[in-house]
Coordinates of C-alpha atoms in Angstrom, one line a residue:
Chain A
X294 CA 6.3 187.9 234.9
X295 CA 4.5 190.9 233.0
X296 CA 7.5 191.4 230.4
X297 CA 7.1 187.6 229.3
X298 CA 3.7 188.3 228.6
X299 CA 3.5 189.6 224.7
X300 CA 1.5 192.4 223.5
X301 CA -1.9 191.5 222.6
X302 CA -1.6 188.2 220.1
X303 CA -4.5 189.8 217.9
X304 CA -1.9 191.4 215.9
X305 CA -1.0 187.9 214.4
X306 CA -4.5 186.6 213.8
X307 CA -5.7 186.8 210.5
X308 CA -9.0 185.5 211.2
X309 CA -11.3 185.2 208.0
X310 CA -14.5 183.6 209.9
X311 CA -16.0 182.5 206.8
X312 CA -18.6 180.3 209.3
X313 CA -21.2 181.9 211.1
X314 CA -21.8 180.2 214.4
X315 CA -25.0 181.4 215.5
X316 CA -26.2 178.6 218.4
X317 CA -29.6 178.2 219.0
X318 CA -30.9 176.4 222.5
X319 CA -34.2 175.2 222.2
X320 CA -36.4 173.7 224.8
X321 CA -33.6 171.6 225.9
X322 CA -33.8 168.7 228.6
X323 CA -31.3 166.5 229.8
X324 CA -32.2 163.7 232.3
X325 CA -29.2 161.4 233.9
X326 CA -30.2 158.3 235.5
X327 CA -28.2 158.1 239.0
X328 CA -28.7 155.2 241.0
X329 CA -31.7 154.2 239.0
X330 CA -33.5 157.6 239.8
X331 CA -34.1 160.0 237.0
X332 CA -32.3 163.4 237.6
X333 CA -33.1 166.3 235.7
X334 CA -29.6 168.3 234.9
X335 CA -31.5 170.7 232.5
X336 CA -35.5 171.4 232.4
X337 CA -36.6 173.5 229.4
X338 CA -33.6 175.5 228.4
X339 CA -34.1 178.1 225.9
X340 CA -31.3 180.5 224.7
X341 CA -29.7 181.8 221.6
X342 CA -26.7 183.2 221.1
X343 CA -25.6 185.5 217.4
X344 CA -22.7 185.2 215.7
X345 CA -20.2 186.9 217.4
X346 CA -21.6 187.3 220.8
X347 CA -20.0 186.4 224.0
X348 CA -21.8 184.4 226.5
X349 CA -21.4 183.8 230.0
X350 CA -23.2 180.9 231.9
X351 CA -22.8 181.9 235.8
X352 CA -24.3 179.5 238.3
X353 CA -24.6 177.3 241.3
X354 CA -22.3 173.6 241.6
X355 CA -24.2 171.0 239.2
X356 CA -27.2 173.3 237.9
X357 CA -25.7 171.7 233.9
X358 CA -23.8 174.4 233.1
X359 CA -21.0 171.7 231.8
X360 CA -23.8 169.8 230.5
X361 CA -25.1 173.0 228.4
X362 CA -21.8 173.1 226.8
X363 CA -20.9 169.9 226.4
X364 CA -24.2 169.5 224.4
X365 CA -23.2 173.2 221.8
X366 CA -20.0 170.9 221.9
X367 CA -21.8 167.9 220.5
X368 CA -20.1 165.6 222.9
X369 CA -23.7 164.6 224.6
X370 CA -27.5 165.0 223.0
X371 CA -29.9 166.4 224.5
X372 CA -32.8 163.9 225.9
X373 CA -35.5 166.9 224.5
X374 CA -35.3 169.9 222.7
X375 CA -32.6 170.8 219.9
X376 CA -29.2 172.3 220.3
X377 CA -27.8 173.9 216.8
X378 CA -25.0 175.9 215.2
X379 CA -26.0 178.1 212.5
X380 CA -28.7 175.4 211.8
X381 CA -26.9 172.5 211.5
X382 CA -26.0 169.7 214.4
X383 CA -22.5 170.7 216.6
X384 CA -21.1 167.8 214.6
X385 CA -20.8 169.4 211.5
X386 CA -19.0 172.5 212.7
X387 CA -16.5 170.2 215.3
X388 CA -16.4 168.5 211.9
X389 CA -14.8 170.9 209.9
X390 CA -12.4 172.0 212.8
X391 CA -14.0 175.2 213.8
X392 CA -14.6 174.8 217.5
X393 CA -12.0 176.0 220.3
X394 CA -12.6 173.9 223.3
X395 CA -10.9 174.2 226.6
X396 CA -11.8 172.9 230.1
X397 CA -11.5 172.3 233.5
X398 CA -9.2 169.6 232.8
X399 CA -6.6 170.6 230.5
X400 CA -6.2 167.3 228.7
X401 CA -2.7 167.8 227.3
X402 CA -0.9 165.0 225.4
X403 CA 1.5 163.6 228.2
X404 CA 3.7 163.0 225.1
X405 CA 3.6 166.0 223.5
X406 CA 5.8 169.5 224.4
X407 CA 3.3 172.5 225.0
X408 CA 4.8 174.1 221.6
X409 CA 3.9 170.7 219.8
X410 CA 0.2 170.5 222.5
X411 CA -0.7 174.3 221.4
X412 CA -0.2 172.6 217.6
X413 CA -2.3 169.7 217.8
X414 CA -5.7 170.9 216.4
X415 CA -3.5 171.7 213.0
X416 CA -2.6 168.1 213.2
X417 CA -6.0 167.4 213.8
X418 CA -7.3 169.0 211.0
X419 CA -4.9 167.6 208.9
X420 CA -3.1 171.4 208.0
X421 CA 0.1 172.6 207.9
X422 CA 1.3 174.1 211.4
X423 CA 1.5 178.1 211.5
X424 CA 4.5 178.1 214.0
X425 CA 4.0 181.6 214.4
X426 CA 0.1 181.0 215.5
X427 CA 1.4 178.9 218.0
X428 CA 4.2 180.8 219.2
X429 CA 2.4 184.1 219.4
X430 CA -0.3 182.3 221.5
X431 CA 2.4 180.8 223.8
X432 CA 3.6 183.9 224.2
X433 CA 0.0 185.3 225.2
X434 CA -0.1 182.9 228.0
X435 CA 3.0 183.4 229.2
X436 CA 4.6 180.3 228.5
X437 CA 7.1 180.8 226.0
X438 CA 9.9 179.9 228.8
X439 CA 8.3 176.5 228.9
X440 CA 7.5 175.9 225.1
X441 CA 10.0 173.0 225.3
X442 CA 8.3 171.7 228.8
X443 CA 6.1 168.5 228.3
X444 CA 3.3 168.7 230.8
X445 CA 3.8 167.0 233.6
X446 CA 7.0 169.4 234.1
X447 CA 4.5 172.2 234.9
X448 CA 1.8 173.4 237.2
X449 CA -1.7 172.8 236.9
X450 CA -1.7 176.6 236.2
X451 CA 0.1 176.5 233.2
X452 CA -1.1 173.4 231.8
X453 CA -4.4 174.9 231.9
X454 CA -2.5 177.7 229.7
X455 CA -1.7 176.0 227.4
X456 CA -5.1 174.2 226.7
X457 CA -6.7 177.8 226.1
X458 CA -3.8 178.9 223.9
X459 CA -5.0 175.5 222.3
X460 CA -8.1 176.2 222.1
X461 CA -7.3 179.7 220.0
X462 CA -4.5 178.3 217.9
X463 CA -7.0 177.1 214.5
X464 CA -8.8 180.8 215.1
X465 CA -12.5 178.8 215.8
X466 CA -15.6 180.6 214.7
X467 CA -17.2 178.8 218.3
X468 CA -15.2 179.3 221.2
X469 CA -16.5 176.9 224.0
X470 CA -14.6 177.5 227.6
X471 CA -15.9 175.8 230.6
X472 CA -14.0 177.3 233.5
X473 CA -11.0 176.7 231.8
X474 CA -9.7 179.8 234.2
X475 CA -10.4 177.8 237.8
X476 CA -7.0 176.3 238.7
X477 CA -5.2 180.0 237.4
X478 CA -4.1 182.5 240.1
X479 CA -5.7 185.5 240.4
X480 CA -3.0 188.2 238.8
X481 CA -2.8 185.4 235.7
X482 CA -6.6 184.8 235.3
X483 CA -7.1 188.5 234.6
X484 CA -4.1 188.9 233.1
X485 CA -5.7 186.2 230.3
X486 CA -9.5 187.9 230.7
X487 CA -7.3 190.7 229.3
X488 CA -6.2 189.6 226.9
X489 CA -8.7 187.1 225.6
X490 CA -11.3 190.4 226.3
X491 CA -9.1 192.6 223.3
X492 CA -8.2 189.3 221.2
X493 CA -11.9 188.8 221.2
X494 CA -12.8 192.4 221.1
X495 CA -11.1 192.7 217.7
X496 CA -12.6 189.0 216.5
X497 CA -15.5 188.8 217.5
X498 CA -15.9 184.9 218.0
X499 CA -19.3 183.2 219.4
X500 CA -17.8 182.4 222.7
X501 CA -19.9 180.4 225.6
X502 CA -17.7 181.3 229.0
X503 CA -18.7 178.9 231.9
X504 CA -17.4 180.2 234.7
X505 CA -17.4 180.3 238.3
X506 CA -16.1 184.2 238.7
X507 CA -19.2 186.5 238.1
X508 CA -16.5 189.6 237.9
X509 CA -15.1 187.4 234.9
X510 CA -18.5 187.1 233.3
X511 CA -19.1 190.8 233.5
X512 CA -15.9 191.8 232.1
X513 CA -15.9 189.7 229.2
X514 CA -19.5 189.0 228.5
X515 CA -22.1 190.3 226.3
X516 CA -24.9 188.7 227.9
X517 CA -24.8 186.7 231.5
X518 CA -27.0 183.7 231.4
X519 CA -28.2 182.3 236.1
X520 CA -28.8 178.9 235.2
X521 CA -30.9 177.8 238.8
X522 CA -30.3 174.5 240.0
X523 CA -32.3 171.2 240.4
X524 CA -33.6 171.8 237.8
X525 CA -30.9 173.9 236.1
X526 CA -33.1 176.4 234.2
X527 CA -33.2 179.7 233.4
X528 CA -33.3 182.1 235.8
X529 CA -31.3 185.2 234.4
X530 CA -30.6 186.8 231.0
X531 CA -28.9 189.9 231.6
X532 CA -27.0 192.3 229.0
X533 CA -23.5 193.5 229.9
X534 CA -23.9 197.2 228.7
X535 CA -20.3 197.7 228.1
X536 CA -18.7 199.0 225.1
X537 CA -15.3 197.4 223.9
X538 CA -12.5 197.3 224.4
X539 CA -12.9 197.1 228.4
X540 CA -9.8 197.4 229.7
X541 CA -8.8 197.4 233.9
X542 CA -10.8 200.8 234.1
X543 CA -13.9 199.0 233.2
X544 CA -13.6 196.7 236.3
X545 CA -13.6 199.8 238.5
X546 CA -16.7 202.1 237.0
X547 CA -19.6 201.9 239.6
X548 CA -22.1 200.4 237.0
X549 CA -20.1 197.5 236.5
X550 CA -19.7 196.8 240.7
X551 CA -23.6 197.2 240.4
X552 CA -23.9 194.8 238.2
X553 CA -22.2 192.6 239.6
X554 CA -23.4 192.6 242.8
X555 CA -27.2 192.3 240.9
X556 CA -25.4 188.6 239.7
X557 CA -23.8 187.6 242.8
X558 CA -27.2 188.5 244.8
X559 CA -29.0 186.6 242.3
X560 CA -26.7 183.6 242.5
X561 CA -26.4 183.7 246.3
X562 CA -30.5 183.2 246.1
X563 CA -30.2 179.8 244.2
X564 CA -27.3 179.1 246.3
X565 CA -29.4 179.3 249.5
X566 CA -32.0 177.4 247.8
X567 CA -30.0 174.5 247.5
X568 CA -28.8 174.7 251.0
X569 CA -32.1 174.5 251.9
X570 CA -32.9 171.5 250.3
X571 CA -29.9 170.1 251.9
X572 CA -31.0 171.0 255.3
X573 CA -34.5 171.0 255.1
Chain B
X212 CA 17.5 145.2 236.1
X213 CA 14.6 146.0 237.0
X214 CA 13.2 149.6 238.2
X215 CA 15.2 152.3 238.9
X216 CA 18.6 151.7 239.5
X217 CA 20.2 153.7 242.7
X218 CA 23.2 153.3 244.0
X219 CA 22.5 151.1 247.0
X220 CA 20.1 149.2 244.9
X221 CA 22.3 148.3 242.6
X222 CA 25.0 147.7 245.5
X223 CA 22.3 145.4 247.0
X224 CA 21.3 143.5 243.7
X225 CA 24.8 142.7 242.5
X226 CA 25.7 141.5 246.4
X227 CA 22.3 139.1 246.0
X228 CA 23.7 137.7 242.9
X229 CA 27.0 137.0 244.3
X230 CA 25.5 135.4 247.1
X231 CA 23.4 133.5 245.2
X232 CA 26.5 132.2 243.1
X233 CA 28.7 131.9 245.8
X234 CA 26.5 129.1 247.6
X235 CA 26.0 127.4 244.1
X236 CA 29.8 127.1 243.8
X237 CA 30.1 125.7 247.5
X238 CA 26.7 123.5 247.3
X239 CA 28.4 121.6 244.4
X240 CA 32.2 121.8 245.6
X241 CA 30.6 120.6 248.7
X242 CA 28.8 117.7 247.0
X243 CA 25.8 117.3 249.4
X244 CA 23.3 117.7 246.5
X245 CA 24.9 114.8 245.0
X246 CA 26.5 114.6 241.6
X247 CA 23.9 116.4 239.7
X248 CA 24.6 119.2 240.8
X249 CA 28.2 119.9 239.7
X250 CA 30.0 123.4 241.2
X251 CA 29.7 126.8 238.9
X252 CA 33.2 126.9 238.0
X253 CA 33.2 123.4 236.5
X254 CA 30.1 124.1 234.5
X255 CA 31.4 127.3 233.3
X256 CA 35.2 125.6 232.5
X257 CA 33.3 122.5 230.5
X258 CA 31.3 125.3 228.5
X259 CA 34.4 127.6 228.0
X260 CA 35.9 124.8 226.2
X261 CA 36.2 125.0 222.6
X262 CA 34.4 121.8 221.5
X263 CA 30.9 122.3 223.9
X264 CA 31.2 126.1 223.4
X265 CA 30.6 125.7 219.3
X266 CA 28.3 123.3 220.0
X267 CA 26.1 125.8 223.0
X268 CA 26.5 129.0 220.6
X269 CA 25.0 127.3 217.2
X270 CA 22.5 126.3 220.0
X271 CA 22.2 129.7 221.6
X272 CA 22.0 130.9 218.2
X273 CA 18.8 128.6 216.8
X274 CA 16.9 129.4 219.9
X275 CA 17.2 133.2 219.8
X276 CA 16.3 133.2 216.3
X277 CA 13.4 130.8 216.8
X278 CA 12.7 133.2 220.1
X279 CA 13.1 136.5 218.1
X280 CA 10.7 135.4 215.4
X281 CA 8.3 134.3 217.4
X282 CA 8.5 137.5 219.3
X283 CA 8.2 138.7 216.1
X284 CA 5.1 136.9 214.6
X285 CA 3.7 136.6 218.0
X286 CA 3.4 140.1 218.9
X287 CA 2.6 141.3 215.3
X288 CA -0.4 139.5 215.4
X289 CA -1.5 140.6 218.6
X290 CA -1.1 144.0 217.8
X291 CA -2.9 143.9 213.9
X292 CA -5.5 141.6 215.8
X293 CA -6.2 144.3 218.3
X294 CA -6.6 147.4 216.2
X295 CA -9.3 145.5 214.2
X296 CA -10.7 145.1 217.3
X297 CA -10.8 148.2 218.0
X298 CA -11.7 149.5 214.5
X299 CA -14.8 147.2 214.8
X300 CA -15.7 146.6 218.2
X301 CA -17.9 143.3 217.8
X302 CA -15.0 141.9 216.5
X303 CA -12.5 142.8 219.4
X304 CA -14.7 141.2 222.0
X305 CA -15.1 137.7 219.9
X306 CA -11.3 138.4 219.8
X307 CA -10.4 138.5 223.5
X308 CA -12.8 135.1 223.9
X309 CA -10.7 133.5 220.9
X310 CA -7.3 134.6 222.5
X311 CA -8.3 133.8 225.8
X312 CA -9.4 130.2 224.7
X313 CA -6.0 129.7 222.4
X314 CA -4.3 130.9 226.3
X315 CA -5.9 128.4 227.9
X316 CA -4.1 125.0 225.6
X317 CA -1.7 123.7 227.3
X318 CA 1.5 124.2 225.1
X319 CA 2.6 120.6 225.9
X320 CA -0.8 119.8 224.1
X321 CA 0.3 121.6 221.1
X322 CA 3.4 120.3 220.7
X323 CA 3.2 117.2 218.7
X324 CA 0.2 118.3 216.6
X325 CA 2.2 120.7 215.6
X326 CA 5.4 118.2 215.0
X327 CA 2.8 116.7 212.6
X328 CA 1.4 119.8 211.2
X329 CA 3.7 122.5 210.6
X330 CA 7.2 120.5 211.1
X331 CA 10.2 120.0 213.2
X332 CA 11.6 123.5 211.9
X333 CA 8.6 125.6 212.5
X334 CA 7.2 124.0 215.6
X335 CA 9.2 126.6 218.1
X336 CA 8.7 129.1 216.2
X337 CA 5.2 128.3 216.7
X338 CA 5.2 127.9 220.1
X339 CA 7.3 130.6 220.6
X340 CA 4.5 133.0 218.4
X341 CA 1.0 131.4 220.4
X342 CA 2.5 132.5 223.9
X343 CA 3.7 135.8 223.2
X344 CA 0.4 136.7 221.1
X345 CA -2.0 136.4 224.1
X346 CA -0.1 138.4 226.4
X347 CA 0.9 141.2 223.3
X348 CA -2.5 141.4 222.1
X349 CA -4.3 142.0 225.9
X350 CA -1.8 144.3 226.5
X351 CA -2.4 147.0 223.0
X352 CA -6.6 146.0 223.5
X353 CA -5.9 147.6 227.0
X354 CA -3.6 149.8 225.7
X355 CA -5.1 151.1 223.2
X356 CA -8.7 151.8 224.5
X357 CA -7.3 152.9 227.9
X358 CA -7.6 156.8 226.9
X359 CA -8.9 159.0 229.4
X360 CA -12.4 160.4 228.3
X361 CA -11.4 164.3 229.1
X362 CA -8.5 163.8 225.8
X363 CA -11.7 161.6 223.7
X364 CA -13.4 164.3 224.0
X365 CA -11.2 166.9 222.8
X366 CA -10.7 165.0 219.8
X367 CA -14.2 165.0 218.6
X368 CA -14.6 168.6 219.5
X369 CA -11.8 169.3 217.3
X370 CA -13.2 166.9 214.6
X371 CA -10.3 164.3 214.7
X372 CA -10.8 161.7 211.9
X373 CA -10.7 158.0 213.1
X374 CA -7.6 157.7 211.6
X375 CA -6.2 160.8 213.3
X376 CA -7.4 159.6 216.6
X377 CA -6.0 156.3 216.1
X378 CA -2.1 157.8 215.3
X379 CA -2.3 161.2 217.2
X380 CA -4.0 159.7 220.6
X381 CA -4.6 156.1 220.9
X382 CA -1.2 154.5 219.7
X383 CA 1.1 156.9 221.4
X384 CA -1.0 156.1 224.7
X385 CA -1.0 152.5 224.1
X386 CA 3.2 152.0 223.7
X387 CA 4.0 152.0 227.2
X388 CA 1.8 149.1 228.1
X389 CA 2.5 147.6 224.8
X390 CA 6.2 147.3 225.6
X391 CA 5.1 146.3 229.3
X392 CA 3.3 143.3 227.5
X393 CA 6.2 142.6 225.5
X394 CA 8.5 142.8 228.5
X395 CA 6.3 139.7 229.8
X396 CA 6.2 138.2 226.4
X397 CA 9.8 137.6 225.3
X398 CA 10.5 135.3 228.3
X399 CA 7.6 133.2 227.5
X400 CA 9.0 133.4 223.9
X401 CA 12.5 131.4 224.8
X402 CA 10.2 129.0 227.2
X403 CA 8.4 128.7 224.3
X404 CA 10.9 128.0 221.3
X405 CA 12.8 125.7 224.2
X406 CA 9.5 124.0 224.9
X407 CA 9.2 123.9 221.0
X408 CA 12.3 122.3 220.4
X409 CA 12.0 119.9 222.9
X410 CA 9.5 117.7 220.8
X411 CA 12.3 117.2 218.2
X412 CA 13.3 120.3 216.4
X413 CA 17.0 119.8 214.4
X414 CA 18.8 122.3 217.2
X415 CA 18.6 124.4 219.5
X416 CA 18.9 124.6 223.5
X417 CA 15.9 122.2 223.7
X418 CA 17.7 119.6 221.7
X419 CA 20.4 120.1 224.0
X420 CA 18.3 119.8 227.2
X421 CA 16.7 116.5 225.9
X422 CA 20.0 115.0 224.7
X423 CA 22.2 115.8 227.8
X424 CA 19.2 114.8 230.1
X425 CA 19.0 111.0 228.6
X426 CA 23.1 110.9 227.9
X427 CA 24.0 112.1 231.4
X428 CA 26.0 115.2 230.2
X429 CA 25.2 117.1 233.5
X430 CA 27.8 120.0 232.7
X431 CA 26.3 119.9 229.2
X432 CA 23.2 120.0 230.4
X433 CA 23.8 123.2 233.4
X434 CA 25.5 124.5 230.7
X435 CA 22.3 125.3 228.2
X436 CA 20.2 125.9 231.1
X437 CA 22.1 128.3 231.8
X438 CA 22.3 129.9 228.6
X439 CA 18.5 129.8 227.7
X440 CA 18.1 131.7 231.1
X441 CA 20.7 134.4 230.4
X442 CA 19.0 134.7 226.6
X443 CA 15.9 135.6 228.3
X444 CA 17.4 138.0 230.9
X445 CA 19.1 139.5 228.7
X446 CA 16.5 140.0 226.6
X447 CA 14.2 140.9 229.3
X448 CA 16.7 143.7 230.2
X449 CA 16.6 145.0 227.0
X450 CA 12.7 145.4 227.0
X451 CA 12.7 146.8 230.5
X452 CA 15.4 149.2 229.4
X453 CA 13.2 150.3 226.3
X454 CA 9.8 150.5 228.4
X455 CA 11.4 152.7 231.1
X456 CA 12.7 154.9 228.5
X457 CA 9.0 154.9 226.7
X458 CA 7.8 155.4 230.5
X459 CA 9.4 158.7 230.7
X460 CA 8.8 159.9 227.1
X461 CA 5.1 159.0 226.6
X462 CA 3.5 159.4 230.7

């Protein structure tokens, strides 16, 4: 399994970032009507991120953490407050193709191979395809076996593969991943926070991680954003002290099991809040 | 000919059809249906015979081309009507009312306006066109707004341009139910051109139909039943064949 694993795809990324992507979260809100009963999903969120930083949103089931993205994603507005990238609305970067997305769902053309998935935001953007872009990525998530495969021939794993090589492939300035990790193994989700951690140590790219895994956050992170729940707000801001590149080592020096036993303490309090509510 | 064909299904289907002939063949030998219903073999003998079978193929002939073009116009116009729909959605739902209002004429009604209007010629043609386009133009509105909202949404994350979205997401996701609608459609287009020729078109199987009912030419008249049923089989096959095919290639 290793050996079909290139060596780090940041070789074959030229990556000119001639966009800066600095996001800035202001005050935002976001109220969903459910059953004719306003919900609050996000009260008051206030965060920015700089150009090139990694963010990780850690946090408990339906405190908005999608919702956060989706909204840096321009796929939903905010009810209050004012989400923007390098002071202009999401729209204008997803506009000029500049934001990797990948999710839960991997949302792969049924029609499509992976090779000719992994090449669809070229298409997109109306650009030639860099075969070797898309190939080198393949490679980096180990599916260059099943570059021919169309996905309903593979396993939920590897479709979910393939939407992150996709999300890489057009070299985004804004890298939004909302656990795009969760239906991976564990050997192959670090295997990829390895090698997204030195694709992104050498590229730098504003990345907002939601994820599930607070060893995940830590590892790749420069800052850890708790989100609490009902109403998701913020609880936590927390610099990952880390230099880069982190490598397996990293996972095993003392500060970093501190630190993440700080977050999962932290998250384990909100948790029990909402079981509380629950069971009153 | 229809769904996936395994070995004892196809055993079973070509023993039901067999059956099915078999009692034809001994209902009419038999004679208890009387003498309008003549025995298989003497139907297929009378249209084997040289002067009814160039008569039944320049008949089989005007009705597949009236048939094929109104597949043609029919489904054309469905599917140009339904992308302006979906280009500009106020339109699309005054279209659905429209096509759902031009489904609900009764063909029959049609007929001789359309004698009086657009001719002898062009009336199956017509026909033909006005049944296929309801059930072609429901099937690429559904089609073509039935993408799931997780593959929307990565389109306007990457910035896909209308026209992007239209060829790279929603066409490719609206063919198999497009040819699903046209797998429904092209039976309804021989009805249709039969039914059309019927009210007095120079040829076809409807002529035939009319002529051999008030003649009494019951073998004639077997005989292009017959036929305008195995046109529409046959094309029917053909359509499942291609939507099976599009089944595995675009699902």
């Amino acid at each position: 399994m290793a050996s079909a694993y290139a060596g780090p795809v940041a070789d074959t990324f030229t990556m000119a970032r001639e966009l800066s992507a600095t996001i800035s979260i202001r005050k935002v809100s976001k109220t969903f009507t459910v059953n004719g009963n306003a919900v609050i999903a996000l009260d008051q969120v206030s965060v920015g991120v700089s150009d090139g930083e990694f963010l990780a949103i850690i946090g408990p089931s339906g405190c908005g953490k999608s919702t956060l993205v989706r909204m840096v994603a321009g796929l939903e507005p905010p009810s209050s407050g004012a989400v923007s990238i390098a002071g202009e609305s999401p729209l204008v970067l997803a506009a000029r193709h500049h934001i990797g997305f990948a999710m839960q769902d991997p949302a792969l053309l049924p029609w499509l191979s992976v090779r000719s998935n992994v090449a669809l935001p070229f298409r997109v953007a109306g650009k030639a395809v860099d075969w070797s872009a898309v190939d080198a990525l393949i490679a980096m998530v180990g599916l260059t076996d099943f570059a021919a495969a169309r996905p309903r021939q593979l396993s939920g794993g590897m479709r979910q593969r393939t939407s992150i090589a996709r999300a890489l492939v057009l070299e985004p300035s804004l890298l939004l991943l909302d656990e795009p990790f969760g239906a991976l193994d564990a050997v192959t989700r670090r295997h990829l926070n390895l090698e997204l951690q030195s694709l992104w140590s050498s590229h730098r790219l504003t990345t907002l991680l939601v994820t599930h895994s607070v060893e995940e956050a830590v590892f790749l992170a420069d800052r850890v954003l708790v989100l609490s729940s009902h109403p998701g707000q913020v609880k936590l801001l927390r610099d990952v002290p880390f230099g880069r590149p982190r490598c397996a080592q990293t996972r095993r020096l003392p500060e970093f099991r501190l630190l993440v036993d700080e977050l999962t303490e932290c998250l384990d309090a909100e948790a029990g809040k909402v079981k509380d509510v629950i069971r009153p | 000919m229809i769904g996936s064909p395994t070995q004892s299904g196809m055993a079973l289907r070509v023993a039901g059809i067999g059956l099915l002939l078999l009692t034809w063949e001994f209902v009419g030998q038999s004679g208890v249906l009387g003498k309008l219903w003549p025995p298989l073999s003497v139907i297929v003998s009378y249209a084997m015979e040289p002067s009814s079978a160039s008569i039944l193929l320049r008949a089989l002939h005007f009705t597949a081309v009236s048939a094929g073009s109104g597949l043609l116009i029919g489904s054309a116009t469905g599917v140009v009507l339904a992308l302006l729909g979906l280009l500009w959605p106020p339109l699309g739902q005054g279209l659905g009312r429209l096509a759902a209002t031009v489904n609900a004429v009764p063909l029959i009604a049609l007929g001789p306006v359309l004698i009086v209007t657009a001719g002898r010629e062009a009336t199956p043609i017509m026909i033909a066109s006005i049944t296929v386009f309801f059930g072609v133009f429901i099937a690429a509105s559904t089609g073509l707004a039935s993408v799931r909202r997780e593959q929307a949404d990565l389109l306007t994350v990457l910035g896909a341009s209308r026209r992007n979205r239209l060829w790279l997401l929603q066409i490719p996701n609206a063919l198999p139910m497009l040819v699903d609608g046209l797998k429904l459609s092209v039976t309804a287009a021989v009805v249709g051109a039969i039914l059309g020729e019927w009210f007095g078109a120079p040829g076809g199987i409807g002529l035939i139909l009319v002529s051999a009912m008030q003649n009494y030419q019951i073998p004639l008249l077997w005989s292009a039943a017959l036929l305008g049923a195995m046109l529409s089989l046959v094309a029917y096959g053909f359509l499942g064949a291609l939507q099976r095919w599009l089944e595995v290639r675009f699902r």
